[in-house]
Short mmCIF file of C-alpha atoms in Angstrom, two decimals:
data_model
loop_
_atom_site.label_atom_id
_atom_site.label_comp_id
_atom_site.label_asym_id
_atom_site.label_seq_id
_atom_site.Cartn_x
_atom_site.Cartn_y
_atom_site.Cartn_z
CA UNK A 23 -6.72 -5.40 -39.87
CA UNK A 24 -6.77 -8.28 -37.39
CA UNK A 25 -4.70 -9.11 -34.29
CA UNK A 26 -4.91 -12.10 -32.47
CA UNK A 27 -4.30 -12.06 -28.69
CA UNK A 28 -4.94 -13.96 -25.59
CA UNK A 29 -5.89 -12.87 -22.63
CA UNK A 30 -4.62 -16.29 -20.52
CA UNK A 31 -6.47 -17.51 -17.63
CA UNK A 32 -5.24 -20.46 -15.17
CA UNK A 33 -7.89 -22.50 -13.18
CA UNK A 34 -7.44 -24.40 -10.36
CA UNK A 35 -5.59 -27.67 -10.42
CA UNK A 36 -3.29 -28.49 -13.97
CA UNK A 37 -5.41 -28.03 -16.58
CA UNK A 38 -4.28 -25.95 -19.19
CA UNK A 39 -6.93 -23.44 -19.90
CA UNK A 40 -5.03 -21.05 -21.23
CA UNK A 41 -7.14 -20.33 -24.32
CA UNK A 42 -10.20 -19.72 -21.61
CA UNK A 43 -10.08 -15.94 -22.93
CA UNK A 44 -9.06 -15.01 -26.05
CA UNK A 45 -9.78 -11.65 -28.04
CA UNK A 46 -9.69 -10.92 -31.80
CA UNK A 47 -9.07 -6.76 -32.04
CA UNK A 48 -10.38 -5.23 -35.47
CA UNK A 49 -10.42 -2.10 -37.25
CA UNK A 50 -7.75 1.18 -37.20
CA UNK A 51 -7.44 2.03 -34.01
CA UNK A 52 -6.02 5.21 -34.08
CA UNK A 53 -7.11 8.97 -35.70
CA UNK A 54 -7.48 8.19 -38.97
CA UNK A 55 -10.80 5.64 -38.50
CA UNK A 56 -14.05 6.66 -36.65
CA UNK A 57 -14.11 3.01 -35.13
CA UNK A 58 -12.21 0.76 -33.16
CA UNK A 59 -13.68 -2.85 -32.23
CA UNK A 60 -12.91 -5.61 -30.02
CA UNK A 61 -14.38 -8.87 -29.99
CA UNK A 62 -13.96 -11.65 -27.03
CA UNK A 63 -14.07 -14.89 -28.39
CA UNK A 64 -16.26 -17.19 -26.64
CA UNK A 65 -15.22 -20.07 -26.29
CA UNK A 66 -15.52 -21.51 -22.30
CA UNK A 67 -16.15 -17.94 -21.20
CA UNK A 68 -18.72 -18.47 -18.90
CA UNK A 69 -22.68 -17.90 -19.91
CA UNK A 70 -24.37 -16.15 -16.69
CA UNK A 71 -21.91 -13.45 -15.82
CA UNK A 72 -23.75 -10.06 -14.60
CA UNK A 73 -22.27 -7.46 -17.25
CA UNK A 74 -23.08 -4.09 -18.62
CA UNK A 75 -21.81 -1.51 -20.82
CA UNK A 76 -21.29 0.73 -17.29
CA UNK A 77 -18.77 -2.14 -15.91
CA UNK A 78 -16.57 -1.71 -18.82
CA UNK A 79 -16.95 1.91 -19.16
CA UNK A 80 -15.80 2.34 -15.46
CA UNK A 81 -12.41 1.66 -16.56
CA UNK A 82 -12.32 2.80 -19.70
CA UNK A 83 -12.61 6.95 -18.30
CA UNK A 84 -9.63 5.76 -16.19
CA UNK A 85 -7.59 5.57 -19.25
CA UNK A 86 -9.17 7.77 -21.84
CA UNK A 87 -6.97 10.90 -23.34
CA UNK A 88 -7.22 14.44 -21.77
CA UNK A 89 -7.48 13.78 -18.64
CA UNK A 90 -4.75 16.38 -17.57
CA UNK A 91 -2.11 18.36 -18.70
CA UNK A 92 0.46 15.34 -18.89
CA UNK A 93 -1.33 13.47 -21.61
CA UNK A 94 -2.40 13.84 -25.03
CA UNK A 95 -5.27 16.33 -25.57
CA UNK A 96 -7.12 14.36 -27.51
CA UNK A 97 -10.42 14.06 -26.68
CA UNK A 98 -12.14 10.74 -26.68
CA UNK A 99 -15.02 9.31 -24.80
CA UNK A 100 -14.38 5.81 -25.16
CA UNK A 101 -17.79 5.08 -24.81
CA UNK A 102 -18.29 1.59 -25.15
CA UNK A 103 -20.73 -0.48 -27.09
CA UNK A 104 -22.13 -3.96 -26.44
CA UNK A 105 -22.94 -5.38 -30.05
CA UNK A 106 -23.36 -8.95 -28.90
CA UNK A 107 -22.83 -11.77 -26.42
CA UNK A 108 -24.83 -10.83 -23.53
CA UNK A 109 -28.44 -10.78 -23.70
CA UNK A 110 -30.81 -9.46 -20.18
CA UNK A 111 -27.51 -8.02 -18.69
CA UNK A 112 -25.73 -11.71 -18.27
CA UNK A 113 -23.29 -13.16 -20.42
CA UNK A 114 -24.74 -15.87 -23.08
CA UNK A 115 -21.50 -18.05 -23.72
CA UNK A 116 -20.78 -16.82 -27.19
CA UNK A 117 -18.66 -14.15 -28.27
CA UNK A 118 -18.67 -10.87 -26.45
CA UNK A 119 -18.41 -8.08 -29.34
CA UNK A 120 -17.49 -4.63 -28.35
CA UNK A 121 -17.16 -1.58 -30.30
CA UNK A 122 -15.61 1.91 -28.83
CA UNK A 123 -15.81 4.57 -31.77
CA UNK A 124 -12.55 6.93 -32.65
CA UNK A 125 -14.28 10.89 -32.16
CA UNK A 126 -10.75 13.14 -32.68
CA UNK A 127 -8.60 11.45 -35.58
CA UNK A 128 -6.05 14.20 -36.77
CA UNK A 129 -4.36 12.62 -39.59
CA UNK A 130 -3.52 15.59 -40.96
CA UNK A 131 -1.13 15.75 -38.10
CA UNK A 132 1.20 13.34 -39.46
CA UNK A 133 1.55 14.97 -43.25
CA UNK A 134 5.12 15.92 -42.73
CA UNK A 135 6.01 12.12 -41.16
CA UNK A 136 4.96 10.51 -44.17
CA UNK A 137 8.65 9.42 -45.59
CA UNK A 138 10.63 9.77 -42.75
CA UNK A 139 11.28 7.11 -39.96
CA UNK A 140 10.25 8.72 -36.44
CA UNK A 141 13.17 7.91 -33.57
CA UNK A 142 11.66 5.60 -31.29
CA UNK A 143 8.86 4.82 -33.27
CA UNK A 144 8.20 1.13 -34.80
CA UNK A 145 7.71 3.09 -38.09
CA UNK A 146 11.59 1.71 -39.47
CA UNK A 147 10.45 -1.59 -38.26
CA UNK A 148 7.56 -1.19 -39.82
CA UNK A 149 8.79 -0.45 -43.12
CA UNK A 150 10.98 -2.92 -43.48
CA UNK A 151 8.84 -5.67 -42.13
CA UNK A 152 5.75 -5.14 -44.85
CA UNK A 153 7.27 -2.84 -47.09
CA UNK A 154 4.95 -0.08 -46.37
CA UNK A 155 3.15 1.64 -43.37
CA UNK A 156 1.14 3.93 -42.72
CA UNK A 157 2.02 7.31 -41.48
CA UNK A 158 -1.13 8.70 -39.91
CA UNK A 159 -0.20 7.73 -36.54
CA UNK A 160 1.52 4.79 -34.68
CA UNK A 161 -0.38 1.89 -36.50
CA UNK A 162 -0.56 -0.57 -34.19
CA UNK A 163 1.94 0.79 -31.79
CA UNK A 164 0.00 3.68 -30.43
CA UNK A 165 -1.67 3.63 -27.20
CA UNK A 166 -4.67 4.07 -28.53
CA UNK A 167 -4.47 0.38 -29.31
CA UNK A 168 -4.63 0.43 -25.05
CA UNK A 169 -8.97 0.91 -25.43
CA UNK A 170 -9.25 -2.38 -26.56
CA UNK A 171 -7.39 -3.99 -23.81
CA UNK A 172 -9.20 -2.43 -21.51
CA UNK A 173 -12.82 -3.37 -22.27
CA UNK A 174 -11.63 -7.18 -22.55
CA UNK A 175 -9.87 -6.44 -19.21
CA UNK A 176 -12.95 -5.31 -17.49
CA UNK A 177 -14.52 -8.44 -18.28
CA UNK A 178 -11.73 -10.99 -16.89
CA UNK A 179 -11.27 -8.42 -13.86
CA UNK A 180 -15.23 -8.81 -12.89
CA UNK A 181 -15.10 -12.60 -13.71
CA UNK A 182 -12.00 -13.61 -11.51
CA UNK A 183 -13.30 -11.48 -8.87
CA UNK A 184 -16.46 -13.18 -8.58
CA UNK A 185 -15.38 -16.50 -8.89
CA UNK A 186 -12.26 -16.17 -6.91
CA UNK A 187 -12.52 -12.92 -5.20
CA UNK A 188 -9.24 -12.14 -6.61
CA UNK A 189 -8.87 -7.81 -6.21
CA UNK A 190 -6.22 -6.24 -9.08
CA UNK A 191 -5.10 -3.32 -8.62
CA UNK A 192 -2.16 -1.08 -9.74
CA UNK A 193 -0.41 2.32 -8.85
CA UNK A 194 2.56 4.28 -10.03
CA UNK A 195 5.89 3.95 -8.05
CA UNK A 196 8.18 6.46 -10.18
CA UNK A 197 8.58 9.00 -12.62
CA UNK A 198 11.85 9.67 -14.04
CA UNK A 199 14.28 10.11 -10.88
CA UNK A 200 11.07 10.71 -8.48
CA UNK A 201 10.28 7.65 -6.45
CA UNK A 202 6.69 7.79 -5.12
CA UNK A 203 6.14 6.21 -2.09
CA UNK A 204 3.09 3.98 -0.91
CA UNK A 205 0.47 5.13 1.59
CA UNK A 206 -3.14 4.16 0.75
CA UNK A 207 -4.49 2.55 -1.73
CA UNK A 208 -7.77 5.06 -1.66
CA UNK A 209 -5.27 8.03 -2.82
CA UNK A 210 -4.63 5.98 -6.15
CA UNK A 211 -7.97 7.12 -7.96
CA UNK A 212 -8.03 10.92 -6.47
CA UNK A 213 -4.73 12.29 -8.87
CA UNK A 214 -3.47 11.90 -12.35
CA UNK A 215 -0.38 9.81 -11.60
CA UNK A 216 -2.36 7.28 -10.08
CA UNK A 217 -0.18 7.84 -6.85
CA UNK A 218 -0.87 6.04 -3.54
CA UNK A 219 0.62 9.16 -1.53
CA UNK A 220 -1.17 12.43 -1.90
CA UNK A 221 1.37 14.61 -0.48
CA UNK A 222 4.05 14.05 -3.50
CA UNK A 223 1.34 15.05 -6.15
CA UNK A 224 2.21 18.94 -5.81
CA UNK A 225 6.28 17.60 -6.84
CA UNK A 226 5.27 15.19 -9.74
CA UNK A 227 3.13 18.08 -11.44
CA UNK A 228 5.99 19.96 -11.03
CA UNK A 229 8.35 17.54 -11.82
CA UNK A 230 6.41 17.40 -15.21
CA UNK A 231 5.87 21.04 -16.10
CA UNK A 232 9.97 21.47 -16.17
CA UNK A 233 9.82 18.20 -18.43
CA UNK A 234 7.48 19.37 -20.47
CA UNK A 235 8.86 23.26 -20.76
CA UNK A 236 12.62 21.49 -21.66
CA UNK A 237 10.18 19.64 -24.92
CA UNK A 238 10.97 16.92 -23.70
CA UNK A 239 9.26 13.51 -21.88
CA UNK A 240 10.10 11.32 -19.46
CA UNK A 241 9.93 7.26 -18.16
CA UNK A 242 8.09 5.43 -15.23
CA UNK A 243 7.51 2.70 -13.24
CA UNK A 244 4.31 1.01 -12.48
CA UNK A 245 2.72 -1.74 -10.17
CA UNK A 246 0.31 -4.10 -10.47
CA UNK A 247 -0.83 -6.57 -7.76
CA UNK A 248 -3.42 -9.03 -7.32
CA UNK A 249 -4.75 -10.31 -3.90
CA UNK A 250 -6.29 -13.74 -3.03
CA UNK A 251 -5.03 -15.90 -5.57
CA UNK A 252 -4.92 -19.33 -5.26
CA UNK A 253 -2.75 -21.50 -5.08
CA UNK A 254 -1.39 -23.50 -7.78
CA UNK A 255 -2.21 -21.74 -10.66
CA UNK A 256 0.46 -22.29 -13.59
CA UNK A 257 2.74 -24.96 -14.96
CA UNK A 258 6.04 -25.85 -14.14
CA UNK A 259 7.52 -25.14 -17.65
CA UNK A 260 6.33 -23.73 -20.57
CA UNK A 261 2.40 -22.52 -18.92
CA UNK A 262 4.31 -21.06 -16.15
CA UNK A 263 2.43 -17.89 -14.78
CA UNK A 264 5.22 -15.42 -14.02
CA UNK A 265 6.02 -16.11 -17.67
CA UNK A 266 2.15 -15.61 -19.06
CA UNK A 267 2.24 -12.54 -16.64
CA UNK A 268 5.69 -11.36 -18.33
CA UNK A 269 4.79 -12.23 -21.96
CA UNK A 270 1.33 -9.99 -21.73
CA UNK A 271 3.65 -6.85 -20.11
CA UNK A 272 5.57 -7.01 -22.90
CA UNK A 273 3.02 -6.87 -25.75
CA UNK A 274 1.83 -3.67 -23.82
CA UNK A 275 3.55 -0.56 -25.99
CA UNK A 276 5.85 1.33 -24.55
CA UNK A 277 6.78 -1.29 -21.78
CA UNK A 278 10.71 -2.36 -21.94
CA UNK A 279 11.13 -4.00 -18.71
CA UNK A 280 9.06 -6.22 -16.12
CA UNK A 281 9.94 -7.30 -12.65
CA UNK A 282 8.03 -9.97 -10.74
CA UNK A 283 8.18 -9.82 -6.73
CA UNK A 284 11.97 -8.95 -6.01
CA UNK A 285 12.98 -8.48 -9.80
CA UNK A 286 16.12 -7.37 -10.56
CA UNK A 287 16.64 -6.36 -6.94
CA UNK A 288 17.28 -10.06 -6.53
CA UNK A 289 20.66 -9.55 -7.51
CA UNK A 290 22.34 -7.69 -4.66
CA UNK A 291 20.50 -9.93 -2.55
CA UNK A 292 21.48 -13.38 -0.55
CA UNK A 293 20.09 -16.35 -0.22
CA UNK A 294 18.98 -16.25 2.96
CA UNK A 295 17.51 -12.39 2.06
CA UNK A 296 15.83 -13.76 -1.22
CA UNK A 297 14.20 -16.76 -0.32
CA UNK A 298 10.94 -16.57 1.42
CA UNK A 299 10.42 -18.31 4.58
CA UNK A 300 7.20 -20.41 5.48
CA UNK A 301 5.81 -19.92 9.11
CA UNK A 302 2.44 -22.39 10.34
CA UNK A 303 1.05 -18.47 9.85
CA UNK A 304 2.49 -18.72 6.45
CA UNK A 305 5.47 -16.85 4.33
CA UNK A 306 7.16 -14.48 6.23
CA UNK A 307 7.85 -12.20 3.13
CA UNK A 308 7.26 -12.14 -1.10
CA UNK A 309 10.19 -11.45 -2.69
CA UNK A 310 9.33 -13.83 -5.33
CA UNK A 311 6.33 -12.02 -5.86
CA UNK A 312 3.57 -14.69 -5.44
CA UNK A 313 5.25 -17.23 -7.91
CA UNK A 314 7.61 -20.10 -7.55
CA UNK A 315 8.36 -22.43 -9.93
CA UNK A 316 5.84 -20.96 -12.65
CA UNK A 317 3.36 -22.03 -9.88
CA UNK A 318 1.52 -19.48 -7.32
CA UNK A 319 2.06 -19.66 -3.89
CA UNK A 320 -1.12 -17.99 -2.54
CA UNK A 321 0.69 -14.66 -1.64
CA UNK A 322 -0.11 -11.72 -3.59
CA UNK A 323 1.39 -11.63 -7.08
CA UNK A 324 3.50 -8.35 -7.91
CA UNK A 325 4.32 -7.01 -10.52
CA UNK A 326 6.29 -3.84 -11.97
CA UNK A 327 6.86 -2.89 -15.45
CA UNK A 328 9.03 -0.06 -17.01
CA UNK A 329 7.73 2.00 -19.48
CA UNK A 330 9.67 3.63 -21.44
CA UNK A 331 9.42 7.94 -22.14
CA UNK A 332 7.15 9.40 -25.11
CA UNK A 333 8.98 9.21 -28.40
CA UNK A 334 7.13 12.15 -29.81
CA UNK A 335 9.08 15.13 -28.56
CA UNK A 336 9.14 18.45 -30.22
CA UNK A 337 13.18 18.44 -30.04
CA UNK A 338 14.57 18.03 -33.35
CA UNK A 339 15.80 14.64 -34.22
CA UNK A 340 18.32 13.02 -36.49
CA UNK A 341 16.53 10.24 -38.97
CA UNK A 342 16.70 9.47 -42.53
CA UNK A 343 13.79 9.29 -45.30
CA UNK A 344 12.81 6.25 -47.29
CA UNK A 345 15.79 6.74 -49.87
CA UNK A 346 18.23 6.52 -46.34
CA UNK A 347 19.06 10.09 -46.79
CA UNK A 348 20.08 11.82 -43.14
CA UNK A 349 16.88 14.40 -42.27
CA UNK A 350 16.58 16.60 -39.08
CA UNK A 351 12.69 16.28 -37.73
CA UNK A 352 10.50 17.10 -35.10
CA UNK A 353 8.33 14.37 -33.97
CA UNK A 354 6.00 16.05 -32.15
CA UNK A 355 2.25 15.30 -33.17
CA UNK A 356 -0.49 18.12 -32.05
CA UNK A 357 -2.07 15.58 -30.01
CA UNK A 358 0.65 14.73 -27.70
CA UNK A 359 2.50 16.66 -25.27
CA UNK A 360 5.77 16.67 -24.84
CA UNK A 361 5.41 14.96 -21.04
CA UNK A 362 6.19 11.68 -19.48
CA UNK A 363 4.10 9.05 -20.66
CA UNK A 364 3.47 7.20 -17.50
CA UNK A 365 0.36 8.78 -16.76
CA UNK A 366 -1.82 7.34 -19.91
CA UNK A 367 -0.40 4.13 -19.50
CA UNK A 368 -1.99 4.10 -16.20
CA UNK A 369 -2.06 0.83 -13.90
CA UNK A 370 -5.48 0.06 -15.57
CA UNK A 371 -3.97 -1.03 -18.76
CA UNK A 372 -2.14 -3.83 -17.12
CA UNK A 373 -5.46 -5.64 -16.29
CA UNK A 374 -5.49 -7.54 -19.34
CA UNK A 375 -3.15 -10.28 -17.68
CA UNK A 376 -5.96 -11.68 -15.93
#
């Protein structure tokens, strides 16, 4: 199976570069295949970039399965492989191939899924799209497919930080009705949640266990920022960034919402709340989050996405079968607790819009 995606990239000034990056992602995924692959088309991607297997893998065992409680139990290395495109630890200019290899498929674990139409799943969607699916797992859909965005994102996150010294980084800012407040950045890679305040871990896991004890799962909110971007970057129409930045959110599963700066807070707001005011020391706030006009304005660019709870809860469900006839099922696959989802689809996965 291949899926083309691309991972856009502005320079400086108004060329469009936006095909600077781009990734082909082959193979199954998910359980039922003992590889996944992802290959980064070369194209202008720089020859000479420093890059191992250990730079990608750093982020990968951010976002690999059981990890905690909260997430699916799975267990995965993710260890990456370097097949081609970099030859004496530097990039060569041609296409980057990587390959991370599925340990833990349960396929058996869908058996009882296999003519039925999970709620909340793309399987309905599916099904009516092609004409068939496939019912040993979330095809596409599942965050598994998340690996493979990662690697490429490890790439573009070392490459814009040397050229530009642009830092991304992410963190979570709620989980279901708990808001989670900033405090350090440090405390982001020290928990599970990926909070920035250590002192409202102890509630969350909490918060969680009575989620998870009620079968049930739960939404979140996430952040992503990057720092020291220039400015200019984008077009004023259809290249604009905010909308590159929204378009790759949305291709992330499980996201259903993304705010840039202010968001959807912009609409209690004024105009003389809203717009950001330039000082000779420059803006005096970011409520358009780094982006004005499709353009960047040099301030940090922010970003929040929604993601929507697990759909695989072992409550039972109304559905119907492939004939249309009403069925009552449990969704709940061995390999996924029934917990909020915000967890696994950490900050890190958000990289790719570099």
């Amino acid at each position: 199976m291949l899926e083309s995606m691309t991972i856009r990239n502005q320079q400086q000034g108004n060329a469009d570069v936006r095909q600077q990056h781009g990734t082909i992602v082959y193979g199954d995924l998910l359980r039922r295949e003992p590889r996944a692959g992802h290959r980064l088309r070369g194209g202008r991607l720089p020859a000479g970039l420093a890059l191992s297997e250990a730079d990608i893998q750093l982020e990968l065992d951010r976002r690999k399965p059981g990890t905690s409680r909260h997430v699916t139990q799975r267990r995965e290395p993710d260890t990456v492989e370097i097949l081609s495109g970099v030859y004496e630890g530097k990039t060569t200019g041609t296409p980057i191939a990587l390959l991370i290899r599925n340990t833990d498929q349960r396929s058996k674990d869908y058996g009882n899924i296999a003519d039925t139409f999970r709620p909340g799943h793309a399987d309905y969607c599916y099904w009516h799209k092609y004409g068939t699916r496939d019912p040993r797992g979330g095809g596409r859909s599942s965050a598994r497919e998340t690996a493979v965005r990662v690697a490429a994102g490890a790439i573009a996150k070392k490459w814009l930080n040397e050229k530009y010294g642009i830092v991304i980084r992410g963190h979570m800012t709620q989980i279901g009705e708990v808001a989670i407040p900033f405090k350090s950045w440090e405390h982001v890679g020290g928990n599970p949640f990926f909070s920035a305040d250590p002192d409202i871990v102890p509630r969350l896991e909490e918060y969680m266990d009575s989620i998870r004890k009620r079968l049930d799962s739960i939404g979140a909110r996430l952040r992503v920022v990057a720092d020291n971007v220039p400015v200019g970057w984008g077009e004023p129409v259809f290249d604009r960034l905010d909308a590159d930045i929204a378009y790759a959110m949305m291709s992330i599963n499980a996201v259903k919402g993304v705010e840039i700066g202010a968001g959807f807070g912009c609409v209690t707001q004024k105009g003389s709340e809203h717009g950001d005011e330039l000082t000779p020391r420059g803006f005096a706030s970011n409520h358009a989050g780094g982006v004005l006009g499709g353009i960047s304005t040099g301030q940090q660019i922010d970003v929040s996405i929604a993601i929507k709870p697990t759909s695989s809860i072992a409550q039972p469900r109304r559905s119907i079968n492939k004939q249309g006839e009403a069925v009552t099922m449990e969704t709940m696959a061995a390999t996924t607790p029934a917990s909020a989802s915000a967890p696994r689809r950490s900050p890190r996965r958000c990289w790719r819009w570099c």
